[in-house]
CSV table of C-alpha atoms in Angstrom, one decimal:
chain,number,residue,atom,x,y,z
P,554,UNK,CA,11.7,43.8,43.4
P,555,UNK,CA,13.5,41.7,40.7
P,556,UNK,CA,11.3,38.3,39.6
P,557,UNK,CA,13.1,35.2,40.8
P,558,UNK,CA,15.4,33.5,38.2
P,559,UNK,CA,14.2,30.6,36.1
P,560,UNK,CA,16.3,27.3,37.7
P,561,UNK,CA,18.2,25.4,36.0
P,562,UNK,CA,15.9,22.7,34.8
P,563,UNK,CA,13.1,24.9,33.6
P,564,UNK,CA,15.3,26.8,31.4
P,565,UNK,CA,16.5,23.2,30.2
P,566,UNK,CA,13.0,22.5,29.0
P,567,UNK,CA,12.1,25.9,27.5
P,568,UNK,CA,15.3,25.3,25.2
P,569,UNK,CA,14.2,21.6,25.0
P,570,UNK,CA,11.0,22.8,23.7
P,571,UNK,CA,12.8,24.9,21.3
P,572,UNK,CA,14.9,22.6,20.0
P,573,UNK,CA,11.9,20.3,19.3
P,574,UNK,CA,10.2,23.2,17.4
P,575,UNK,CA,12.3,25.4,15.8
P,576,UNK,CA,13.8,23.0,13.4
P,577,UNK,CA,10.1,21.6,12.7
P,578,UNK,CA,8.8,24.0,11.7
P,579,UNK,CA,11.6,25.0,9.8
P,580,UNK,CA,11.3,21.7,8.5
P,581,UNK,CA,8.0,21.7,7.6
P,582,UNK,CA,8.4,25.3,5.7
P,583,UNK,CA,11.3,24.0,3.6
P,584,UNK,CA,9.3,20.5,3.0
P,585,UNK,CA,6.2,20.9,2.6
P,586,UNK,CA,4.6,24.3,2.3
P,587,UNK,CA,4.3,26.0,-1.3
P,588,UNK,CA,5.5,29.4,-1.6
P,589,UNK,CA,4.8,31.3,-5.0
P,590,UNK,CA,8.4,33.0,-6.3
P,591,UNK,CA,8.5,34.5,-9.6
P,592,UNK,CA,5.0,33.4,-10.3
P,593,UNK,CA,6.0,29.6,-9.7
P,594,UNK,CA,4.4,27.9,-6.7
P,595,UNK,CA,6.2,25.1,-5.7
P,596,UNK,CA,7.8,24.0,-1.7
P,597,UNK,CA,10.9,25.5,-1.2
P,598,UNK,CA,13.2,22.6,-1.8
P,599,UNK,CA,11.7,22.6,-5.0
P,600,UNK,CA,13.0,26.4,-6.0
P,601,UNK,CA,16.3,25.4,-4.4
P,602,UNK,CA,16.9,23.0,-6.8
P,603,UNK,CA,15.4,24.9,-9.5
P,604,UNK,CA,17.8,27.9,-8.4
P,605,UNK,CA,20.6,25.2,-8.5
P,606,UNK,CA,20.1,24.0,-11.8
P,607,UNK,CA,19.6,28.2,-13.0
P,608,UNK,CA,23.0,28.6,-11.1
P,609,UNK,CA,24.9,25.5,-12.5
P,610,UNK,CA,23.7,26.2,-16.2
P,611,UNK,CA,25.4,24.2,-18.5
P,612,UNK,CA,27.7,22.8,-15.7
P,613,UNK,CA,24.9,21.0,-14.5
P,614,UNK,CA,25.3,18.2,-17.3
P,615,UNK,CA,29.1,17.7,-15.8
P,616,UNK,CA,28.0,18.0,-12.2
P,617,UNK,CA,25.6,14.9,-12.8
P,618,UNK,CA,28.7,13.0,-14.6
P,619,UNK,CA,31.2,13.7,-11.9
P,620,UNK,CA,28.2,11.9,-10.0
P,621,UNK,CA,27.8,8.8,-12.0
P,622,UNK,CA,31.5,8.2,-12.4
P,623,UNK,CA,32.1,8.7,-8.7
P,624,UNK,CA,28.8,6.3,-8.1
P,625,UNK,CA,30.3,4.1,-10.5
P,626,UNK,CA,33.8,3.9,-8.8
P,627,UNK,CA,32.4,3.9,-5.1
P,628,UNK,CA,31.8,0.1,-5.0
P,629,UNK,CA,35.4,-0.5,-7.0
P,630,UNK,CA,37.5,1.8,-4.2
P,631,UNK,CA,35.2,-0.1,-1.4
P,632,UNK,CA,35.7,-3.5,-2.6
P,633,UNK,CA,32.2,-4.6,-2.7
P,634,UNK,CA,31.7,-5.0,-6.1
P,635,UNK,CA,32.4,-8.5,-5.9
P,636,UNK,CA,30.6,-9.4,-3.1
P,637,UNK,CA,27.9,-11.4,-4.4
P,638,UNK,CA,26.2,-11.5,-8.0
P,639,UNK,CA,24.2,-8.9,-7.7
P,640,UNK,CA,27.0,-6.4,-6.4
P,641,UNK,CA,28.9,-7.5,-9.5
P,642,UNK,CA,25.3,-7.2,-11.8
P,643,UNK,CA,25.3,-3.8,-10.3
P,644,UNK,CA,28.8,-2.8,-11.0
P,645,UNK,CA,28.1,-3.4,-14.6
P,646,UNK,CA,25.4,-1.8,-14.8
P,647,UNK,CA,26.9,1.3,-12.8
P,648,UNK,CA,29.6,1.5,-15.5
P,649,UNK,CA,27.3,1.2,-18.5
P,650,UNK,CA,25.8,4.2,-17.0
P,651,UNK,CA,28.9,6.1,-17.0
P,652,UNK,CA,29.2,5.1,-20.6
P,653,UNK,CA,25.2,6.3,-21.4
P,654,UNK,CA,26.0,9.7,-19.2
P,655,UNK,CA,28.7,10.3,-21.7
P,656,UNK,CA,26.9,9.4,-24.8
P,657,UNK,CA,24.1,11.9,-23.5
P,658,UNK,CA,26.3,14.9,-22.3
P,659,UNK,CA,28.5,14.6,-25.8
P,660,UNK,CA,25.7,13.5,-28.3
P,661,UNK,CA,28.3,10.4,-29.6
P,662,UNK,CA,27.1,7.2,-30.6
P,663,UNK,CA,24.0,6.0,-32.2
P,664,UNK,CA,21.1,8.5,-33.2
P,665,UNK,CA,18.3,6.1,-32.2
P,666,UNK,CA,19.5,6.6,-28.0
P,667,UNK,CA,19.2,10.5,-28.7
P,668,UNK,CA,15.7,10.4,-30.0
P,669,UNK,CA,14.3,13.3,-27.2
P,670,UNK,CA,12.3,10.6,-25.2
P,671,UNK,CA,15.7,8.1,-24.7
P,672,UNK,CA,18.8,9.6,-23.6
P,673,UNK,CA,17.6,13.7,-23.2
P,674,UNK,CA,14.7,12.7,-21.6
P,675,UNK,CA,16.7,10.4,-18.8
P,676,UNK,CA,19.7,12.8,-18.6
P,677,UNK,CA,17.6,16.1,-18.3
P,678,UNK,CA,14.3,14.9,-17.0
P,679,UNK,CA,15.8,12.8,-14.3
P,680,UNK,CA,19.1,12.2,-13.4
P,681,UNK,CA,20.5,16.1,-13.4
P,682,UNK,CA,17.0,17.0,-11.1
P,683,UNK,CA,17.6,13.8,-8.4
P,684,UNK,CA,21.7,14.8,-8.6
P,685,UNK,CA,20.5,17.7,-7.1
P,686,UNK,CA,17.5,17.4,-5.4
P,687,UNK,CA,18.7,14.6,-3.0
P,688,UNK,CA,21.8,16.3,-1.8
P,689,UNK,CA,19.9,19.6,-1.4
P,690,UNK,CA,17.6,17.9,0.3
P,691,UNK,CA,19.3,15.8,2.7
P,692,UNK,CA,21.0,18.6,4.1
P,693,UNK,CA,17.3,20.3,5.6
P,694,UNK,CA,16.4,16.4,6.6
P,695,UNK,CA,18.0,16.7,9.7
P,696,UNK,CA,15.2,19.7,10.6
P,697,UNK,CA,12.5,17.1,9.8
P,698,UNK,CA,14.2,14.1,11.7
P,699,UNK,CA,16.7,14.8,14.0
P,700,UNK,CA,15.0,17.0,16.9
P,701,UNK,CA,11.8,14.7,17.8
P,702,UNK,CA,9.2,15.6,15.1
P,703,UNK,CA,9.1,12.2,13.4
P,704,UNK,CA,8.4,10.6,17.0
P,705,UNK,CA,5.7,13.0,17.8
P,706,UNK,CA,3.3,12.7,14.6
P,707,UNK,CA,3.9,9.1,15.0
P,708,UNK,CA,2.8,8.6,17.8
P,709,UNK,CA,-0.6,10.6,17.3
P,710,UNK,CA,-1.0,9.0,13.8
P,711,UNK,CA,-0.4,5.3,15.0
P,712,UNK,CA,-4.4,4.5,15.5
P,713,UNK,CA,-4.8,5.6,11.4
P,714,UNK,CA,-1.3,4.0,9.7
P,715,UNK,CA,-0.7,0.8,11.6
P,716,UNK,CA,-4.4,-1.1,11.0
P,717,UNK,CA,-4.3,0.1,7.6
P,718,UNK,CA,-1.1,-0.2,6.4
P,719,UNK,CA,0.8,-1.6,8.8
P,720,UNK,CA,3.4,0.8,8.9
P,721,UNK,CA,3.9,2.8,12.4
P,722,UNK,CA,3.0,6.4,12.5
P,723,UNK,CA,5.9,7.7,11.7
P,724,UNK,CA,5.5,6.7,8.4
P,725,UNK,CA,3.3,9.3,7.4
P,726,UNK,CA,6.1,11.6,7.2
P,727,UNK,CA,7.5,9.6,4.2
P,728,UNK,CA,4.4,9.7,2.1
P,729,UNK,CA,3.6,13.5,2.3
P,730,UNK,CA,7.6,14.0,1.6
P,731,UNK,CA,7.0,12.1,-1.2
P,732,UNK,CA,4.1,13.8,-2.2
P,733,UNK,CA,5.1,17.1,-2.5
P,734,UNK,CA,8.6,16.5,-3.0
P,735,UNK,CA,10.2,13.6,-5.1
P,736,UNK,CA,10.3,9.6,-4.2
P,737,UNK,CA,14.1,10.2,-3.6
P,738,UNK,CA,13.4,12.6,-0.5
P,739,UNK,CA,10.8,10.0,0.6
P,740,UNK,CA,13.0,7.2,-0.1
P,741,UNK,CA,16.1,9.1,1.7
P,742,UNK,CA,13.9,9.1,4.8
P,743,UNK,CA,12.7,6.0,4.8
P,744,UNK,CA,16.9,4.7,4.5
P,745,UNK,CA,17.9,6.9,7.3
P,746,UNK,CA,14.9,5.8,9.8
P,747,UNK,CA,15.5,1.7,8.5
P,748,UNK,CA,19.0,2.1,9.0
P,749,UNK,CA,18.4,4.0,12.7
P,750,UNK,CA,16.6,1.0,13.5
P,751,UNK,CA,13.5,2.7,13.8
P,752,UNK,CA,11.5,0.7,10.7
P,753,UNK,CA,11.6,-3.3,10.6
P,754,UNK,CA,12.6,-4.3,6.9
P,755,UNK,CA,9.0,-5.1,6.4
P,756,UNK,CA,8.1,-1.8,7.6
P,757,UNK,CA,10.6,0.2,4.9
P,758,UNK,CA,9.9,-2.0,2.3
P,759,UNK,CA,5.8,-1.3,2.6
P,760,UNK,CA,6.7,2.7,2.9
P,761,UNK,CA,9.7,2.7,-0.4
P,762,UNK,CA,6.8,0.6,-2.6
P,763,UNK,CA,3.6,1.9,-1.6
P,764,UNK,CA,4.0,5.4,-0.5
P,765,UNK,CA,7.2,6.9,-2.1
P,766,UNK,CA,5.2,7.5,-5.5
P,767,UNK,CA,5.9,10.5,-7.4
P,768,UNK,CA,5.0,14.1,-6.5
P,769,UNK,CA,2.0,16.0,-6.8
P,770,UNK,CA,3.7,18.5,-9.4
P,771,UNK,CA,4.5,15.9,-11.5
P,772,UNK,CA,1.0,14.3,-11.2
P,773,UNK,CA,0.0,17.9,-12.9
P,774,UNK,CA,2.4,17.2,-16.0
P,775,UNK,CA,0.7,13.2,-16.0
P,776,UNK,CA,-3.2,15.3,-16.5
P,777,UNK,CA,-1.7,17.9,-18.8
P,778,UNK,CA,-0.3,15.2,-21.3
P,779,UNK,CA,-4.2,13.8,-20.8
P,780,UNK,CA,-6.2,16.4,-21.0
P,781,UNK,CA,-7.8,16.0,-17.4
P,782,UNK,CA,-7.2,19.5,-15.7
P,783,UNK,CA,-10.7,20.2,-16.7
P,784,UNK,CA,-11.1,17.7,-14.1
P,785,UNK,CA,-7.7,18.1,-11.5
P,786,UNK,CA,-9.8,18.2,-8.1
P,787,UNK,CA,-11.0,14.7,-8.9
P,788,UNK,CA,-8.6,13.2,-10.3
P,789,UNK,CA,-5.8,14.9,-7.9
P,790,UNK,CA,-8.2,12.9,-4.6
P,791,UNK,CA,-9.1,9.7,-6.4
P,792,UNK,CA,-5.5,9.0,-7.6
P,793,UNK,CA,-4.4,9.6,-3.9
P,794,UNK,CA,-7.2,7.4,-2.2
P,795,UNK,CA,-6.5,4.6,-5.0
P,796,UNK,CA,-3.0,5.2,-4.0
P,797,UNK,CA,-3.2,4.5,-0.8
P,798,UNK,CA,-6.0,1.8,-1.2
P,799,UNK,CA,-3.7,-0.7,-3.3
P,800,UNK,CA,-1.2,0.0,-0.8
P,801,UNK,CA,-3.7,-1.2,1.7
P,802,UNK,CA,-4.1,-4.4,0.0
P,803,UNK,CA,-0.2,-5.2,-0.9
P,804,UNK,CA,1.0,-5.0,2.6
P,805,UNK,CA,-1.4,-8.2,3.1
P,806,UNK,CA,0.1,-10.1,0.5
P,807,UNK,CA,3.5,-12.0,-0.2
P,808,UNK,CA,6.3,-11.0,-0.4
P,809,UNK,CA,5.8,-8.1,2.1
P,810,UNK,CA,3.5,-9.6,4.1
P,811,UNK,CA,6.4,-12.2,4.7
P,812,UNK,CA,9.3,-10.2,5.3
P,813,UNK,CA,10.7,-9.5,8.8
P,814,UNK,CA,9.1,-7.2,11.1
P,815,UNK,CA,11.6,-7.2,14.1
P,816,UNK,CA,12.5,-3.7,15.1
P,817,UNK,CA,15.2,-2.7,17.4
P,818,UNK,CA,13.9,1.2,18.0
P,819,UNK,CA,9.8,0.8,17.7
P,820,UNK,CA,8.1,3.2,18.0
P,821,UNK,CA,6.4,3.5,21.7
P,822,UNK,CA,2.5,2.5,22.5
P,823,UNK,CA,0.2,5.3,23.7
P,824,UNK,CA,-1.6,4.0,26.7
P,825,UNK,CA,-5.7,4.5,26.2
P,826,UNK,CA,-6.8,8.1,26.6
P,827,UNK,CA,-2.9,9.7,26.9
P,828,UNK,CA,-1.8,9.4,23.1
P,829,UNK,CA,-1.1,13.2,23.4
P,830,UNK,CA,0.9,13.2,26.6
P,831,UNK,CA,2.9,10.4,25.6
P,832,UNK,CA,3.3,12.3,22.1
P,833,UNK,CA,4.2,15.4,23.6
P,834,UNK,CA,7.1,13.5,26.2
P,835,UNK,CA,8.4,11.3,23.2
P,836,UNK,CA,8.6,14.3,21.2
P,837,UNK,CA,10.7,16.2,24.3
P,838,UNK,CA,12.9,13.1,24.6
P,839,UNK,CA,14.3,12.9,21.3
P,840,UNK,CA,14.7,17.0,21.5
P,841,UNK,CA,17.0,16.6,24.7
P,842,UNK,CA,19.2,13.6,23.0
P,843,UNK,CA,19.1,15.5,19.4
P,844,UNK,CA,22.9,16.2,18.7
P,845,UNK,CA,24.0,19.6,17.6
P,846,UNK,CA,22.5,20.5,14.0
P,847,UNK,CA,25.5,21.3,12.4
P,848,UNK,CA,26.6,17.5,13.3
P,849,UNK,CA,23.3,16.3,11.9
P,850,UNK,CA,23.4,18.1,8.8
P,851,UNK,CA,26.9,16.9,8.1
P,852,UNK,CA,25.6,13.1,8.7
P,853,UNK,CA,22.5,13.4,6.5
P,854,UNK,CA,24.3,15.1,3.3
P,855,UNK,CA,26.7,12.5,3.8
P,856,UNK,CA,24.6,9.8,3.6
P,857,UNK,CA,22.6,12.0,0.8
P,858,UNK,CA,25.2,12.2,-1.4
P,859,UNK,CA,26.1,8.9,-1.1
P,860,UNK,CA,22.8,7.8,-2.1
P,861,UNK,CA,23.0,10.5,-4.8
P,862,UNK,CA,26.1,8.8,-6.5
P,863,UNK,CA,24.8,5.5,-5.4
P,864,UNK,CA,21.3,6.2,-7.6
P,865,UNK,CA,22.5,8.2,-10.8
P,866,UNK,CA,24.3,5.1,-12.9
P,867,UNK,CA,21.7,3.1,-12.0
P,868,UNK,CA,18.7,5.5,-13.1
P,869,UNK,CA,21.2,5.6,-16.9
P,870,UNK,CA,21.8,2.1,-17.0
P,871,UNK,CA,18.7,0.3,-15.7
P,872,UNK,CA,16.3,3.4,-17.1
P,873,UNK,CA,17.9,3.4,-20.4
P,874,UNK,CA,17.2,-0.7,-21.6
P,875,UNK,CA,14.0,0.1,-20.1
P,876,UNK,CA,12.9,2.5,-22.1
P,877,UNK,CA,14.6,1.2,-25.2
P,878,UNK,CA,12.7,-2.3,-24.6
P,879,UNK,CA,9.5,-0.3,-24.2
P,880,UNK,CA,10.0,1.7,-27.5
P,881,UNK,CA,11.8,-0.5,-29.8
P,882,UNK,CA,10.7,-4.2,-28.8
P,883,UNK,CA,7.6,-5.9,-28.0
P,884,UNK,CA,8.0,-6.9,-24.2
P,885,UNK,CA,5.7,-4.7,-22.4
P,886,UNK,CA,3.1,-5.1,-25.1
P,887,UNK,CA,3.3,-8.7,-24.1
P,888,UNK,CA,2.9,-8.0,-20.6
P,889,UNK,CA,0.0,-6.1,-21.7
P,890,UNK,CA,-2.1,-9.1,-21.9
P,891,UNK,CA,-1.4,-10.3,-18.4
P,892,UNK,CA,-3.3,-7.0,-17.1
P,893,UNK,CA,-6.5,-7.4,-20.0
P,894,UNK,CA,-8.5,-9.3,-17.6
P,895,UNK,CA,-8.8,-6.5,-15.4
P,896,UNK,CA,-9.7,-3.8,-17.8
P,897,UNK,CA,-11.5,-6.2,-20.3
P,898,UNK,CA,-14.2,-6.7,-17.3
P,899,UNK,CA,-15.4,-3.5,-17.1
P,900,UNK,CA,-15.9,-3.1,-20.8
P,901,UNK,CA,-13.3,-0.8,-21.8
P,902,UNK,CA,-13.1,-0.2,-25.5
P,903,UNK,CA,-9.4,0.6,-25.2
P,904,UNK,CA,-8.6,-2.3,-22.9
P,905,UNK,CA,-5.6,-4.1,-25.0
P,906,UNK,CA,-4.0,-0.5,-25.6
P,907,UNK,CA,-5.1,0.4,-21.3
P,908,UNK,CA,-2.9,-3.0,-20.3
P,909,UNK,CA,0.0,-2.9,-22.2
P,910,UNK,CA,0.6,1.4,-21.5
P,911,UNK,CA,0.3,-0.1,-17.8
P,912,UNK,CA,2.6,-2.6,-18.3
P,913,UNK,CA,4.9,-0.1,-20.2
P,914,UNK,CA,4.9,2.1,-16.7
P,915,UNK,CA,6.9,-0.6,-15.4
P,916,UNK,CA,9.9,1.0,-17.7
P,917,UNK,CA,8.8,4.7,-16.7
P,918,UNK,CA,6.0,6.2,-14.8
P,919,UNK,CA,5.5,8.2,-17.7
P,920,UNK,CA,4.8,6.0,-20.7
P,921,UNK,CA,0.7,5.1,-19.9
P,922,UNK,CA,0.4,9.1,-20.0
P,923,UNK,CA,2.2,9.5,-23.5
P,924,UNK,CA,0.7,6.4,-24.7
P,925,UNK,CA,-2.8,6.7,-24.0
P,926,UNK,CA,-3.3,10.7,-24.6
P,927,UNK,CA,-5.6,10.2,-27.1
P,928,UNK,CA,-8.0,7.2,-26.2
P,929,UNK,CA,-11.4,7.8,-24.4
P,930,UNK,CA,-11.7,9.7,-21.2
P,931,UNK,CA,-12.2,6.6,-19.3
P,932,UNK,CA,-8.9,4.8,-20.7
P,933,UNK,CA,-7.4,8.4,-19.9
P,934,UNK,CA,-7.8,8.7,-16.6
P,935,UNK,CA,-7.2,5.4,-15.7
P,936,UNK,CA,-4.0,5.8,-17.3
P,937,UNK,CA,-3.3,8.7,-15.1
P,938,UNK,CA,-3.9,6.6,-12.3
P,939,UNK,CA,-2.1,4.1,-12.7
P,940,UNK,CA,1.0,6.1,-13.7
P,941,UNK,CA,0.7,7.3,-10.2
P,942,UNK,CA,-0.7,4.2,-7.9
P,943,UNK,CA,1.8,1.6,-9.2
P,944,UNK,CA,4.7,3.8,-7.9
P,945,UNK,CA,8.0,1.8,-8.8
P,946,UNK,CA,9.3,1.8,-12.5
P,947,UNK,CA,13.3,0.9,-13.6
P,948,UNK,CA,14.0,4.5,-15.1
P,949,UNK,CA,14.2,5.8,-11.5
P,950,UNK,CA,12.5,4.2,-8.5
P,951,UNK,CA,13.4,1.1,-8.2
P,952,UNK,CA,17.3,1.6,-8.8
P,953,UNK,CA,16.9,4.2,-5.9
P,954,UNK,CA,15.3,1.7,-3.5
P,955,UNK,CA,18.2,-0.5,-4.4
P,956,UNK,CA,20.7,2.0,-3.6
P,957,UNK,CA,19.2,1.8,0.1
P,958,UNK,CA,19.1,-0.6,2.4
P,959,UNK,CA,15.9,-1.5,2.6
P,960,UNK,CA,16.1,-5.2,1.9
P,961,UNK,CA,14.2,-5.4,-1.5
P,962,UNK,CA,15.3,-7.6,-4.9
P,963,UNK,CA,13.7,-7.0,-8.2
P,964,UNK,CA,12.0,-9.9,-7.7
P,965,UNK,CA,10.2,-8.7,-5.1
P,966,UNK,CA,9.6,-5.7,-6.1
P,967,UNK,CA,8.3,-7.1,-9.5
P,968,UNK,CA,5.8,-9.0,-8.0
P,969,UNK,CA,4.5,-5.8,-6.1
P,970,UNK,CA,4.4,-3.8,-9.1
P,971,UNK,CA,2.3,-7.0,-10.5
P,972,UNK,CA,-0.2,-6.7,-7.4
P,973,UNK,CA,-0.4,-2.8,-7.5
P,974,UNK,CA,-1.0,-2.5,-11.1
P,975,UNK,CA,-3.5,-5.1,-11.0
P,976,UNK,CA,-5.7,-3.4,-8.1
P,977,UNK,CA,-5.7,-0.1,-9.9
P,978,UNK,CA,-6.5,-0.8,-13.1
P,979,UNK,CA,-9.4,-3.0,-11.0
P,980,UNK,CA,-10.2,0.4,-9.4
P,981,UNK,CA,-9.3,3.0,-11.7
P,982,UNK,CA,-11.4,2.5,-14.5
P,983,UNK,CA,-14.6,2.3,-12.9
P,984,UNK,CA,-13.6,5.5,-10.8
P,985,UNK,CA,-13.0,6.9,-14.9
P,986,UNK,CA,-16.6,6.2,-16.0
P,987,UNK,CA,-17.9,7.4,-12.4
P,988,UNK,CA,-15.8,11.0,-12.9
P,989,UNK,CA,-17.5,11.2,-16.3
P,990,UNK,CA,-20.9,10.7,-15.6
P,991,UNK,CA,-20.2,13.0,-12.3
P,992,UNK,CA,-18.8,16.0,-14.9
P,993,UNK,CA,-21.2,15.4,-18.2
């Protein structure tokens, strides 16, 4: 006797069910889970970029100028570059960068901008990696937030990110994609979700400055240039609590904590004691609306490589006087003495050269590593730290959260970098001494 056939509307929710986990977890294996390949473990984005780069060779220098000059164009052939000053700023600047993407690809003009830590370093080290890991990556974001997952962790994360950080629980998302993959992929979800209408501006501007920080691989080159991989496991847990702690604290003040916090799309309430039901059905909704997934991929490399082009001049440009007024005037040691309060009360005998490698970081993440490699363990770790806690710097982050929509000026964003450097050096350099008594 043959079984009776499924009807219609249970084979509808077997493929709805597939559709909400198939891509997921496909999602989640491309994003987030390292797998070791040639003795390198690393996520799987990560090798696709690497193979990328291997593949391109030397064409990946022109790749990354076709880029920038199309970045730079984008806002000409649009006609916003005049649209207020800072699209016109902006436009400048993009074109400069053409001009530094040249200089760096053809080794013309002066010898000082091709020291190894100048023009190689921002050319190799950053732009050609982001020209390809954003694109890459954008075309696997549709897996992780096209087909319901998104909606399903946040909702079952809600109780844990909206007290604390304000943010809905959707958010989380964004700071493990940022964490084991790069601030651009965090930053690329955060601009697709704000401009879905599923974050308020306040709610994207908390997630691109306090949880889009850099990823954990590069936190291993930040303890490498200090000598603490004799002590990774601590510092690897402490630098993410103190992380997300500062954050914590910044969402409660100005400017964020002013900023508007409408939302068209929230994120929907769990009643009391059914916050996995209403999980699971939210999850199933999106599923059953998801359009097909070569429509989403198109859409999300679109608006990837758009961001790509959007982010490059900037990152040569705005990273480039950056790090030339870090190395060659005396600005951020300046700035140093603003942040000596809060290393000079714990009695730091490297406190003046603590503050002004912090205040450096504002130029690039890097610079408190490279310039504090050789002080006392204390100083070092801190350092590390607050490489990683203070999260926006102008050789890379903060042009790509302009290049979004998230509604954030430098201003702003200044005075957030002011706050969260501020709150880890507060935190980070007693968390140094308590490592070293905790290790001998």
């Amino acid at each position: 006797m043959q079984p009776p056939s499924d009807n219609p509307q249970q084979r509808a929710s077997r493929i709805t069910i597939l559709k909400l986990f198939l891509p997921s977890a496909l999602g989640i294996l491309i994003f987030f889970v390292p797998v070791e390949i040639n003795g390198h473990s690393t996520i799987l984005l990560d090798h696709m970029v690497t193979g990328a780069r291997r593949l391109l060779g030397d064409a990946s220098g022109l790749y990354a100028l076709a880029l920038i000059v199309a970045g730079a164009a984008y806002p000409l052939v649009r006609g916003y570059w005049n649209r207020n000053l800072t699209e016109r700023l902006f436009t400048v600047l993009k074109l400069l960068g053409v001009i530094a993407a040249l200089m760096a690809l053809t080794g013309w003009g002066p010898a000082f901008l091709h020291e190894p830590d100048i023009l190689p370093f921002l050319f190799d080290k950053l732009v050609i990696p982001v020209g390809l890991i954003v694109p890459i990556g954008a075309i696997f974001l549709a897996l992780l937030i096209s087909f319901g997952l998104l909606e399903l962790i946040g909702v079952l994360i809600q109780p844990v990110m909206r007290p604390i950080w304000r943010t809905p629980g959707r958010s989380a998302i964004d700071a493990v994609a940022s964490f084991v993959g790069s601030y651009s992929i965090g930053l690329l979800i955060t601009n697709r979700v704000y401009q879905a209408g599923q974050y308020s501006a306040r709610e994207a501007a908390i997630i691109a400055t306090g949880f889009s920080t850099v990823s954990a691989t590069f936190m291993i080159i930040v303890a490498k240039t200090l000598d603490l991989m004799a002590v990774w496991n601590l510092y690897f847990w402490l630098t993410l609590l103190i992380t997300f702690i500062v954050t914590a604290v910044t969402v409660r003040f100005p400017p964020l904590s002013r900023m508007d916090d409408s939302v068209e799309d929230g994120e929907p309430e769990a009643e009391p004691g059914k916050r996995l039901v209403t999980a699971w059905q939210v999850g199933l909704e999106v599923a059953a609306k998801a359009p097909s997934l070569h429509r989403s991929v198109a859409l999300n490399f679109k608006e990837g490589l758009v961001m790509a082009i959007s982010i490059l001049p900037s990152i040569m440009s705005v990273g480039l006087l950056g790090l030339l007024a870090a190395k060659y005037t005396p600005l951020f040691e300046w700035l140093g003495w603003v942040f000596y309060p809060f290393v000079a009360v714990w009695g730091l005998e490297d406190a003046a050269m603590l503050a002004q490698a912090s205040a450096a970081g504002l130029a690039e993440m890097f610079l408190p590593a490279l310039l504090m490699a050789e002080a006392e363990f204390a100083a070092r770790f801190a350092a590390g730290v607050v490489s990683v806690s203070t999260v926006l710097f102008f050789s890379a982050s903060i042009p790509c959260i302009l290049s979004t929509s998230v509604p954030l000026t430098v201003g702003k964003m200044l005075i957030v970098w002011f706050i969260r450097v501020s709150l880890s050096l507060l935190l980070a350099v007693p968390t140094g001494y308590l490592v070293q008594t905790l290790t001998g």
